[in-house]
Amino acid sequence: MVPRYSRPDMVAIWTPEARFKIWFEIEAHATDALAELGVVPKEAAAAIWEKGAFEVDRIDEIERETKHDVIAFLTNVAEHVGPEARFMHQGMTSSDVLDTCLAVQLAKASDILIADLDALLVVLERRAREHKMTPTIGRSHGIHAEPVTFGLKLAQAHAEFARNRARLVAAREDVATCAISGAVGTFANIDPFVEEYVAGKLGLSVEPVSTQVIPRDRHAMFFATLGVIASSIERLATEVRHLQRTEVLEAEEFFSPGQKGSSAMPHKRNPVLTENLTGLARMVRGYVTPAMENVALWHERDISHSSVERYIGPDATITLDFALARLTGVMDKLVVYPERMLKNLNKMGGLVHSQRVLLALTQAGVSREDAYRLVQRNAMKVWDSDGALSLLELLKADPEVTLSDVELEDKFDLGYHLKHVDTIFTRVFGAA
């Protein structure tokens, strides 16, 4: 976890204090359930809640001797509870505590990330509607293709992040499971009721079959989902970075008063936030492969996954939380230049309308091959002139082009390309 790329609410989930608090709740709820079953005295269960406490430094001190974190935790709690502490952890194994705690933490982290996505979706919809009919050039392979609107670009991003939200909701549900099943997951020394009871108290579902550990395919899917979200962040960030290039300059990150772009060149206004987002996305995706490799544990359990999850649990969620918040800020304050968009769209002498002419010629009886040849022949002249020539005028002067001047002029109408924007917006945002 790097403080520079961290926000306090997400960080708080992963502190030692937060982790040990969840451990205590798991143990105390489990003891309550055992008391209901008559396995332990109800007075002992009450004493754990009443007297139970822990100190992180003391747990660390004990662990230096025991080399076992759960035992160190239980020993420290017992120092506060007294003789009744012997009824804690009855029939349980360490993974019951560790895995259930991780499920709680990932569920809490998911809730923050879902809220982050909701905030981003609000901004994307607002900016999309603002620029719903702002014409700009669509590019394929980085080359001018046909007109779109800037609102459509943002609507696409909104639809993508809405899918990501649905994926994360599903991943949260999948990973939020509780296992209190004892050694090798057979419930030999603890009743399944305890697991159901603890799950209910912690807002988790019951793991159908645990092999002493919760199966890591759940976690693999969770972190894979975070990786997909990170890739969507990079996609939108890359779009902004390209649009901010000096030769394009159709949009740019907000440049605040007093901000400096370069230590050497005072004129610079660099896309530093979206470049940063590209890097953060790489980091989040980097945690996906270790999560996948955690699935294949030995037999009923080993701990090869443990060290991995101590890294990727906090780091992936903290980094993605920061990245989503940063992207929301970028898109909220993004400076858009409609005039530059229109200027760039018209830069190449009307080449963006070539398909309409091609189709009109075929409708007029020209073979597709001949129509393509005619349009391309004139289009390449415009291309070689860097837009100084006009495709429309060249086509009018071409004796092989059988369309009238009026028919040709109709094919260069910008509004034609935008006639279905409302339909697309309705698909993305619903009826107005």
Short mmCIF file of C-alpha atoms in Angstrom, two decimals:
data_model
loop_
_atom_site.label_atom_id
_atom_site.label_comp_id
_atom_site.label_asym_id
_atom_site.label_seq_id
_atom_site.Cartn_x
_atom_site.Cartn_y
_atom_site.Cartn_z
CA MET A 1 0.00 0.00 0.00
CA VAL A 2 1.43 3.36 -1.10
CA PRO A 3 0.01 6.32 0.88
CA ARG A 4 0.20 8.52 -2.23
CA TYR A 5 -2.40 6.31 -3.93
CA SER A 6 -4.60 5.53 -0.93
CA ARG A 7 -7.83 6.83 0.54
CA PRO A 8 -8.59 6.51 4.26
CA ASP A 9 -11.88 4.59 4.18
CA MET A 10 -10.44 1.74 2.14
CA VAL A 11 -7.17 1.73 4.08
CA ALA A 12 -9.13 1.42 7.33
CA ILE A 13 -10.52 -1.97 6.27
CA TRP A 14 -7.04 -3.46 6.12
CA THR A 15 -5.46 -2.15 9.33
CA PRO A 16 -4.36 -4.70 11.97
CA GLU A 17 -6.92 -3.22 14.36
CA ALA A 18 -9.74 -3.78 11.87
CA ARG A 19 -8.58 -7.33 11.12
CA PHE A 20 -8.33 -8.34 14.78
CA LYS A 21 -11.72 -6.77 15.51
CA ILE A 22 -13.27 -9.03 12.87
CA TRP A 23 -11.39 -12.01 14.30
CA PHE A 24 -12.82 -11.24 17.72
CA GLU A 25 -16.36 -10.96 16.36
CA ILE A 26 -16.00 -14.30 14.57
CA GLU A 27 -14.79 -16.01 17.74
CA ALA A 28 -17.40 -14.34 19.95
CA HIS A 29 -20.31 -15.13 17.62
CA ALA A 30 -19.12 -18.71 17.29
CA THR A 31 -19.03 -19.05 21.07
CA ASP A 32 -22.56 -17.64 21.27
CA ALA A 33 -23.70 -20.33 18.84
CA LEU A 34 -21.93 -23.03 20.84
CA ALA A 35 -23.67 -21.72 23.96
CA GLU A 36 -27.06 -22.02 22.24
CA LEU A 37 -26.19 -25.64 21.45
CA GLY A 38 -25.21 -26.24 25.07
CA VAL A 39 -21.60 -27.04 24.16
CA VAL A 40 -20.21 -24.18 26.27
CA PRO A 41 -21.70 -22.25 29.21
CA LYS A 42 -23.72 -19.17 28.26
CA GLU A 43 -21.86 -17.29 30.99
CA ALA A 44 -18.61 -17.94 29.17
CA ALA A 45 -20.01 -16.61 25.90
CA ALA A 46 -21.23 -13.48 27.68
CA ALA A 47 -17.86 -13.01 29.36
CA ILE A 48 -16.07 -13.01 26.03
CA TRP A 49 -18.17 -10.11 24.78
CA GLU A 50 -17.93 -8.30 28.12
CA LYS A 51 -14.22 -8.68 28.82
CA GLY A 52 -12.75 -9.42 25.42
CA ALA A 53 -10.06 -7.04 24.20
CA PHE A 54 -6.75 -7.14 22.40
CA GLU A 55 -3.64 -5.04 21.75
CA VAL A 56 -1.87 -5.20 18.40
CA ASP A 57 1.56 -4.75 19.95
CA ARG A 58 0.92 -7.55 22.44
CA ILE A 59 -0.27 -9.89 19.67
CA ASP A 60 2.90 -9.13 17.71
CA GLU A 61 4.98 -9.83 20.81
CA ILE A 62 3.34 -13.21 21.39
CA GLU A 63 3.58 -14.14 17.71
CA ARG A 64 7.33 -13.60 17.77
CA GLU A 65 7.44 -16.57 20.14
CA THR A 66 4.57 -18.75 18.86
CA LYS A 67 5.16 -18.07 15.16
CA HIS A 68 1.35 -18.33 14.77
CA ASP A 69 -0.85 -15.27 14.44
CA VAL A 70 -4.20 -16.81 15.41
CA ILE A 71 -2.73 -18.45 18.52
CA ALA A 72 -1.11 -15.14 19.45
CA PHE A 73 -4.46 -13.39 19.06
CA LEU A 74 -6.31 -15.97 21.17
CA THR A 75 -3.63 -15.79 23.86
CA ASN A 76 -3.91 -12.02 24.07
CA VAL A 77 -7.72 -12.09 24.25
CA ALA A 78 -7.52 -14.76 26.97
CA GLU A 79 -5.35 -12.39 29.04
CA HIS A 80 -8.39 -10.10 29.23
CA VAL A 81 -11.22 -12.63 29.42
CA GLY A 82 -9.75 -14.96 31.99
CA PRO A 83 -10.73 -18.64 32.57
CA GLU A 84 -13.82 -18.42 30.32
CA ALA A 85 -11.50 -17.92 27.34
CA ARG A 86 -10.90 -21.67 27.24
CA PHE A 87 -14.27 -22.00 25.51
CA MET A 88 -13.19 -19.84 22.56
CA HIS A 89 -12.22 -21.50 19.27
CA GLN A 90 -13.94 -24.77 20.24
CA GLY A 91 -13.73 -27.17 17.28
CA MET A 92 -12.44 -24.41 14.99
CA THR A 93 -9.27 -24.13 12.94
CA SER A 94 -7.27 -21.05 12.06
CA SER A 95 -8.61 -20.90 8.51
CA ASP A 96 -12.14 -20.60 9.87
CA VAL A 97 -11.08 -17.26 11.32
CA LEU A 98 -8.74 -16.12 8.55
CA ASP A 99 -10.93 -16.99 5.59
CA THR A 100 -14.12 -15.67 7.12
CA CYS A 101 -12.34 -12.46 8.06
CA LEU A 102 -11.03 -12.03 4.52
CA ALA A 103 -14.56 -12.51 3.20
CA VAL A 104 -15.78 -9.71 5.47
CA GLN A 105 -12.96 -7.42 4.38
CA LEU A 106 -13.49 -8.07 0.67
CA ALA A 107 -17.22 -7.50 1.05
CA LYS A 108 -16.58 -4.16 2.78
CA ALA A 109 -14.03 -3.22 0.13
CA SER A 110 -16.56 -4.14 -2.57
CA ASP A 111 -19.12 -1.81 -1.05
CA ILE A 112 -16.68 1.10 -1.31
CA LEU A 113 -15.75 0.19 -4.88
CA ILE A 114 -19.41 -0.10 -5.88
CA ALA A 115 -20.01 3.37 -4.44
CA ASP A 116 -16.98 4.60 -6.41
CA LEU A 117 -18.48 3.20 -9.60
CA ASP A 118 -21.83 4.80 -8.83
CA ALA A 119 -20.14 8.19 -8.48
CA LEU A 120 -18.28 7.71 -11.75
CA LEU A 121 -21.46 6.67 -13.56
CA VAL A 122 -23.22 9.84 -12.41
CA VAL A 123 -20.43 12.01 -13.82
CA LEU A 124 -20.23 10.08 -17.08
CA GLU A 125 -23.96 10.40 -17.67
CA ARG A 126 -23.92 14.13 -16.94
CA ARG A 127 -21.01 14.79 -19.28
CA ALA A 128 -22.47 12.48 -21.94
CA ARG A 129 -25.75 14.36 -21.94
CA GLU A 130 -23.87 17.66 -21.98
CA HIS A 131 -22.08 16.65 -25.18
CA LYS A 132 -24.76 14.41 -26.61
CA MET A 133 -24.76 16.23 -29.95
CA THR A 134 -21.22 17.64 -29.92
CA PRO A 135 -19.83 16.35 -33.23
CA THR A 136 -16.33 14.93 -33.33
CA ILE A 137 -14.41 12.62 -35.56
CA GLY A 138 -14.47 8.91 -34.88
CA ARG A 139 -11.13 7.22 -35.40
CA SER A 140 -10.19 3.67 -36.27
CA HIS A 141 -6.51 2.67 -36.14
CA GLY A 142 -5.99 6.26 -34.95
CA ILE A 143 -7.09 7.52 -38.38
CA HIS A 144 -10.13 9.64 -39.22
CA ALA A 145 -13.09 7.37 -39.93
CA GLU A 146 -16.61 8.88 -39.73
CA PRO A 147 -18.32 11.43 -37.47
CA VAL A 148 -19.58 10.56 -34.00
CA THR A 149 -20.38 12.75 -31.01
CA PHE A 150 -18.34 13.24 -27.89
CA GLY A 151 -21.45 12.30 -25.95
CA LEU A 152 -21.43 8.90 -27.64
CA LYS A 153 -17.84 8.33 -26.52
CA LEU A 154 -18.89 9.03 -22.93
CA ALA A 155 -22.06 6.95 -23.26
CA GLN A 156 -19.89 4.01 -24.31
CA ALA A 157 -17.75 4.50 -21.22
CA HIS A 158 -20.88 4.67 -19.06
CA ALA A 159 -22.20 1.41 -20.50
CA GLU A 160 -18.84 -0.27 -19.90
CA PHE A 161 -18.61 0.83 -16.28
CA ALA A 162 -22.24 -0.15 -15.71
CA ARG A 163 -21.27 -3.66 -16.80
CA ASN A 164 -18.31 -3.50 -14.46
CA ARG A 165 -20.60 -2.55 -11.59
CA ALA A 166 -22.78 -5.59 -12.28
CA ARG A 167 -19.68 -7.78 -12.41
CA LEU A 168 -18.46 -6.44 -9.09
CA VAL A 169 -21.83 -6.96 -7.42
CA ALA A 170 -21.72 -10.59 -8.57
CA ALA A 171 -18.10 -11.00 -7.47
CA ARG A 172 -18.94 -9.55 -4.05
CA GLU A 173 -21.72 -12.06 -3.61
CA ASP A 174 -19.43 -14.87 -4.71
CA VAL A 175 -16.58 -14.02 -2.36
CA ALA A 176 -18.65 -13.17 0.74
CA THR A 177 -18.86 -16.68 2.21
CA CYS A 178 -18.27 -17.95 5.72
CA ALA A 179 -16.46 -21.16 6.66
CA ILE A 180 -16.60 -22.40 10.27
CA SER A 181 -16.16 -26.10 9.52
CA GLY A 182 -13.09 -27.13 11.49
CA ALA A 183 -10.10 -29.15 10.41
CA VAL A 184 -10.39 -30.35 6.76
CA GLY A 185 -13.92 -28.95 6.61
CA THR A 186 -15.86 -31.96 7.94
CA PHE A 187 -17.59 -30.32 10.95
CA ALA A 188 -16.31 -33.27 13.01
CA ASN A 189 -15.78 -31.11 16.08
CA ILE A 190 -18.19 -28.27 15.49
CA ASP A 191 -21.85 -28.25 14.50
CA PRO A 192 -22.79 -26.69 11.10
CA PHE A 193 -25.22 -24.51 13.04
CA VAL A 194 -22.26 -22.48 14.26
CA GLU A 195 -21.25 -21.67 10.71
CA GLU A 196 -24.80 -20.64 9.82
CA TYR A 197 -25.03 -18.50 12.94
CA VAL A 198 -21.75 -16.67 12.35
CA ALA A 199 -22.55 -16.17 8.66
CA GLY A 200 -25.85 -14.56 9.55
CA LYS A 201 -24.24 -12.21 12.07
CA LEU A 202 -21.56 -11.11 9.62
CA GLY A 203 -23.80 -10.76 6.56
CA LEU A 204 -22.16 -13.63 4.71
CA SER A 205 -23.49 -16.72 3.02
CA VAL A 206 -22.48 -20.24 4.04
CA GLU A 207 -19.70 -21.92 2.07
CA PRO A 208 -21.31 -25.15 0.76
CA VAL A 209 -18.11 -27.20 0.84
CA SER A 210 -14.95 -25.90 2.47
CA THR A 211 -11.80 -28.00 2.55
CA GLN A 212 -10.59 -26.27 5.70
CA VAL A 213 -10.21 -23.26 3.43
CA ILE A 214 -12.76 -21.44 1.31
CA PRO A 215 -12.12 -22.47 -2.34
CA ARG A 216 -9.96 -19.86 -4.01
CA ASP A 217 -11.82 -19.85 -7.30
CA ARG A 218 -14.06 -17.33 -5.57
CA HIS A 219 -11.15 -15.03 -4.87
CA ALA A 220 -9.72 -15.53 -8.35
CA MET A 221 -12.97 -14.30 -9.87
CA PHE A 222 -13.05 -11.35 -7.48
CA PHE A 223 -9.57 -10.14 -8.36
CA ALA A 224 -10.15 -10.85 -12.05
CA THR A 225 -13.14 -8.52 -11.85
CA LEU A 226 -10.96 -5.83 -10.31
CA GLY A 227 -8.56 -6.35 -13.20
CA VAL A 228 -11.31 -5.85 -15.76
CA ILE A 229 -12.40 -2.64 -14.03
CA ALA A 230 -8.79 -1.45 -14.09
CA SER A 231 -8.63 -2.14 -17.83
CA SER A 232 -11.75 -0.05 -18.37
CA ILE A 233 -10.14 2.76 -16.40
CA GLU A 234 -7.11 2.56 -18.66
CA ARG A 235 -9.26 2.56 -21.77
CA LEU A 236 -10.95 5.82 -20.84
CA ALA A 237 -7.71 7.33 -19.55
CA THR A 238 -5.98 6.47 -22.83
CA GLU A 239 -8.77 8.18 -24.77
CA VAL A 240 -8.25 11.36 -22.78
CA ARG A 241 -4.48 11.16 -23.25
CA HIS A 242 -4.86 10.90 -27.03
CA LEU A 243 -7.40 13.72 -27.16
CA GLN A 244 -5.03 15.97 -25.19
CA ARG A 245 -2.14 15.59 -27.65
CA THR A 246 -1.15 18.99 -29.04
CA GLU A 247 -1.98 17.96 -32.61
CA VAL A 248 -5.48 16.93 -31.50
CA LEU A 249 -6.36 18.96 -28.39
CA GLU A 250 -10.06 18.15 -28.43
CA ALA A 251 -10.17 17.72 -24.65
CA GLU A 252 -7.73 17.97 -21.78
CA GLU A 253 -7.42 17.46 -18.07
CA PHE A 254 -8.27 20.51 -15.96
CA PHE A 255 -5.10 22.53 -15.30
CA SER A 256 -5.51 24.29 -11.98
CA PRO A 257 -4.14 27.75 -11.15
CA GLY A 258 -0.55 27.48 -9.99
CA GLN A 259 -0.10 23.98 -11.44
CA LYS A 260 3.19 23.30 -13.18
CA GLY A 261 3.53 20.92 -16.12
CA SER A 262 7.29 20.65 -16.46
CA SER A 263 10.36 21.59 -14.46
CA ALA A 264 12.08 22.64 -17.69
CA MET A 265 9.36 23.87 -20.06
CA PRO A 266 6.91 26.39 -18.57
CA HIS A 267 4.43 25.98 -21.43
CA LYS A 268 3.66 22.29 -20.73
CA ARG A 269 0.19 21.04 -19.73
CA ASN A 270 0.61 17.27 -19.51
CA PRO A 271 -2.06 14.57 -19.03
CA VAL A 272 -0.43 13.48 -15.78
CA LEU A 273 -3.58 12.20 -14.08
CA THR A 274 -4.61 9.88 -16.89
CA GLU A 275 -1.01 8.73 -17.32
CA ASN A 276 -1.04 7.92 -13.62
CA LEU A 277 -4.29 6.00 -14.07
CA THR A 278 -2.69 3.94 -16.83
CA GLY A 279 0.07 2.94 -14.43
CA LEU A 280 -2.31 2.16 -11.57
CA ALA A 281 -4.37 -0.04 -13.90
CA ARG A 282 -1.25 -2.06 -14.67
CA MET A 283 -0.71 -2.62 -10.95
CA VAL A 284 -4.25 -3.83 -10.31
CA ARG A 285 -4.08 -6.22 -13.27
CA GLY A 286 -0.78 -7.47 -11.89
CA TYR A 287 -2.60 -8.94 -8.89
CA VAL A 288 -4.87 -11.09 -11.05
CA THR A 289 -2.37 -13.80 -11.97
CA PRO A 290 -1.34 -14.54 -8.34
CA ALA A 291 -5.03 -14.83 -7.44
CA MET A 292 -5.51 -17.34 -10.24
CA GLU A 293 -2.48 -19.31 -9.09
CA ASN A 294 -3.91 -19.46 -5.55
CA VAL A 295 -6.74 -21.72 -6.74
CA ALA A 296 -4.56 -24.85 -6.90
CA LEU A 297 -3.82 -25.55 -3.22
CA TRP A 298 -2.58 -28.92 -2.01
CA HIS A 299 -5.31 -31.37 -0.99
CA GLU A 300 -7.55 -29.90 1.73
CA ARG A 301 -5.27 -26.93 2.36
CA ASP A 302 -1.86 -25.36 2.36
CA ILE A 303 -0.85 -21.76 3.03
CA SER A 304 0.80 -20.84 -0.25
CA HIS A 305 -2.14 -18.51 -0.83
CA SER A 306 -1.73 -16.71 2.48
CA SER A 307 1.28 -14.52 1.72
CA VAL A 308 -0.20 -13.65 -1.69
CA GLU A 309 -3.48 -12.46 -0.21
CA ARG A 310 -1.75 -10.36 2.43
CA TYR A 311 -0.43 -8.34 -0.51
CA ILE A 312 -3.18 -8.39 -3.07
CA GLY A 313 -6.17 -7.97 -0.77
CA PRO A 314 -5.19 -4.54 0.50
CA ASP A 315 -3.16 -3.37 -2.48
CA ALA A 316 -5.64 -4.22 -5.24
CA THR A 317 -8.67 -2.75 -3.48
CA ILE A 318 -6.86 0.35 -2.18
CA THR A 319 -5.32 1.07 -5.59
CA LEU A 320 -8.56 0.56 -7.49
CA ASP A 321 -10.48 2.73 -5.03
CA PHE A 322 -7.99 5.55 -5.57
CA ALA A 323 -8.02 5.09 -9.34
CA LEU A 324 -11.81 5.19 -9.61
CA ALA A 325 -11.96 8.35 -7.51
CA ARG A 326 -9.24 9.96 -9.60
CA LEU A 327 -10.96 9.04 -12.87
CA THR A 328 -14.22 10.49 -11.58
CA GLY A 329 -12.42 13.76 -10.83
CA VAL A 330 -10.78 13.83 -14.25
CA MET A 331 -14.06 13.30 -16.09
CA ASP A 332 -15.93 15.74 -13.87
CA LYS A 333 -13.51 18.57 -14.67
CA LEU A 334 -12.50 17.49 -18.18
CA VAL A 335 -12.15 20.54 -20.43
CA VAL A 336 -13.81 19.91 -23.79
CA TYR A 337 -13.19 21.94 -26.97
CA PRO A 338 -16.15 21.50 -29.37
CA GLU A 339 -14.74 24.00 -31.86
CA ARG A 340 -11.49 22.08 -32.11
CA MET A 341 -13.44 18.85 -32.55
CA LEU A 342 -15.34 20.34 -35.48
CA LYS A 343 -12.15 21.79 -36.95
CA ASN A 344 -10.42 18.42 -36.81
CA LEU A 345 -13.49 16.69 -38.25
CA ASN A 346 -13.37 19.00 -41.28
CA LYS A 347 -9.59 18.93 -41.59
CA MET A 348 -9.35 16.36 -44.38
CA GLY A 349 -11.52 17.94 -47.04
CA GLY A 350 -14.65 15.89 -46.47
CA LEU A 351 -13.01 12.45 -46.64
CA VAL A 352 -15.15 11.32 -43.70
CA HIS A 353 -18.19 11.22 -46.02
CA SER A 354 -16.64 8.79 -48.53
CA GLN A 355 -18.78 5.80 -47.51
CA ARG A 356 -22.02 7.66 -48.20
CA VAL A 357 -20.86 8.45 -51.72
CA LEU A 358 -19.78 4.84 -52.24
CA LEU A 359 -23.20 3.55 -51.19
CA ALA A 360 -25.05 6.14 -53.27
CA LEU A 361 -23.15 5.10 -56.37
CA THR A 362 -24.04 1.46 -55.83
CA GLN A 363 -27.67 2.45 -55.36
CA ALA A 364 -27.43 4.31 -58.66
CA GLY A 365 -26.38 1.14 -60.50
CA VAL A 366 -22.57 1.29 -60.30
CA SER A 367 -20.84 -1.92 -59.24
CA ARG A 368 -19.31 -1.82 -55.78
CA GLU A 369 -15.85 -2.35 -57.23
CA ASP A 370 -16.17 0.56 -59.66
CA ALA A 371 -17.80 2.77 -57.04
CA TYR A 372 -14.97 2.08 -54.60
CA ARG A 373 -12.40 2.85 -57.33
CA LEU A 374 -14.05 6.14 -58.22
CA VAL A 375 -14.35 7.39 -54.65
CA GLN A 376 -10.89 6.20 -53.60
CA ARG A 377 -9.27 7.77 -56.66
CA ASN A 378 -10.57 11.19 -55.66
CA ALA A 379 -10.10 10.60 -51.94
CA MET A 380 -6.39 9.89 -52.36
CA LYS A 381 -5.95 13.24 -54.10
CA VAL A 382 -7.46 14.93 -51.05
CA TRP A 383 -5.33 12.79 -48.73
CA ASP A 384 -2.14 13.70 -50.59
CA SER A 385 -3.07 17.40 -50.44
CA ASP A 386 -3.43 17.16 -46.63
CA GLY A 387 -7.03 18.27 -46.94
CA ALA A 388 -6.36 21.29 -49.12
CA LEU A 389 -8.54 19.83 -51.86
CA SER A 390 -12.26 19.09 -51.44
CA LEU A 391 -13.57 15.60 -52.01
CA LEU A 392 -16.98 17.01 -52.89
CA GLU A 393 -15.57 19.31 -55.57
CA LEU A 394 -13.36 16.59 -57.03
CA LEU A 395 -16.31 14.22 -57.27
CA LYS A 396 -18.42 16.89 -58.96
CA ALA A 397 -15.67 17.33 -61.54
CA ASP A 398 -15.19 13.60 -62.16
CA PRO A 399 -16.99 12.64 -65.37
CA GLU A 400 -17.34 9.01 -64.27
CA VAL A 401 -19.34 9.95 -61.19
CA THR A 402 -22.96 9.72 -62.28
CA LEU A 403 -24.52 11.46 -59.26
CA SER A 404 -25.80 15.03 -59.69
CA ASP A 405 -24.27 17.92 -57.75
CA VAL A 406 -27.36 18.08 -55.53
CA GLU A 407 -27.17 14.36 -54.83
CA LEU A 408 -23.47 14.61 -54.00
CA GLU A 409 -23.98 17.59 -51.68
CA ASP A 410 -26.61 15.64 -49.79
CA LYS A 411 -24.03 12.94 -49.04
CA PHE A 412 -21.84 15.46 -47.20
CA ASP A 413 -24.45 16.32 -44.55
CA LEU A 414 -22.97 15.95 -41.06
CA GLY A 415 -26.37 15.54 -39.45
CA TYR A 416 -26.92 12.25 -41.29
CA HIS A 417 -24.32 10.56 -39.08
CA LEU A 418 -26.00 11.70 -35.87
CA LYS A 419 -29.58 10.66 -36.58
CA HIS A 420 -29.52 7.65 -34.25
CA VAL A 421 -27.80 9.27 -31.28
CA ASP A 422 -31.10 9.39 -29.39
CA THR A 423 -31.62 5.68 -29.96
CA ILE A 424 -28.19 4.84 -28.56
CA PHE A 425 -28.68 7.13 -25.55
CA THR A 426 -32.01 5.47 -24.80
CA ARG A 427 -30.31 2.08 -24.86
CA VAL A 428 -27.65 3.28 -22.42
CA PHE A 429 -29.56 5.60 -20.10
CA GLY A 430 -33.19 4.64 -20.66
CA ALA A 431 -35.98 6.86 -21.90
CA ALA A 432 -35.54 10.55 -21.17
#
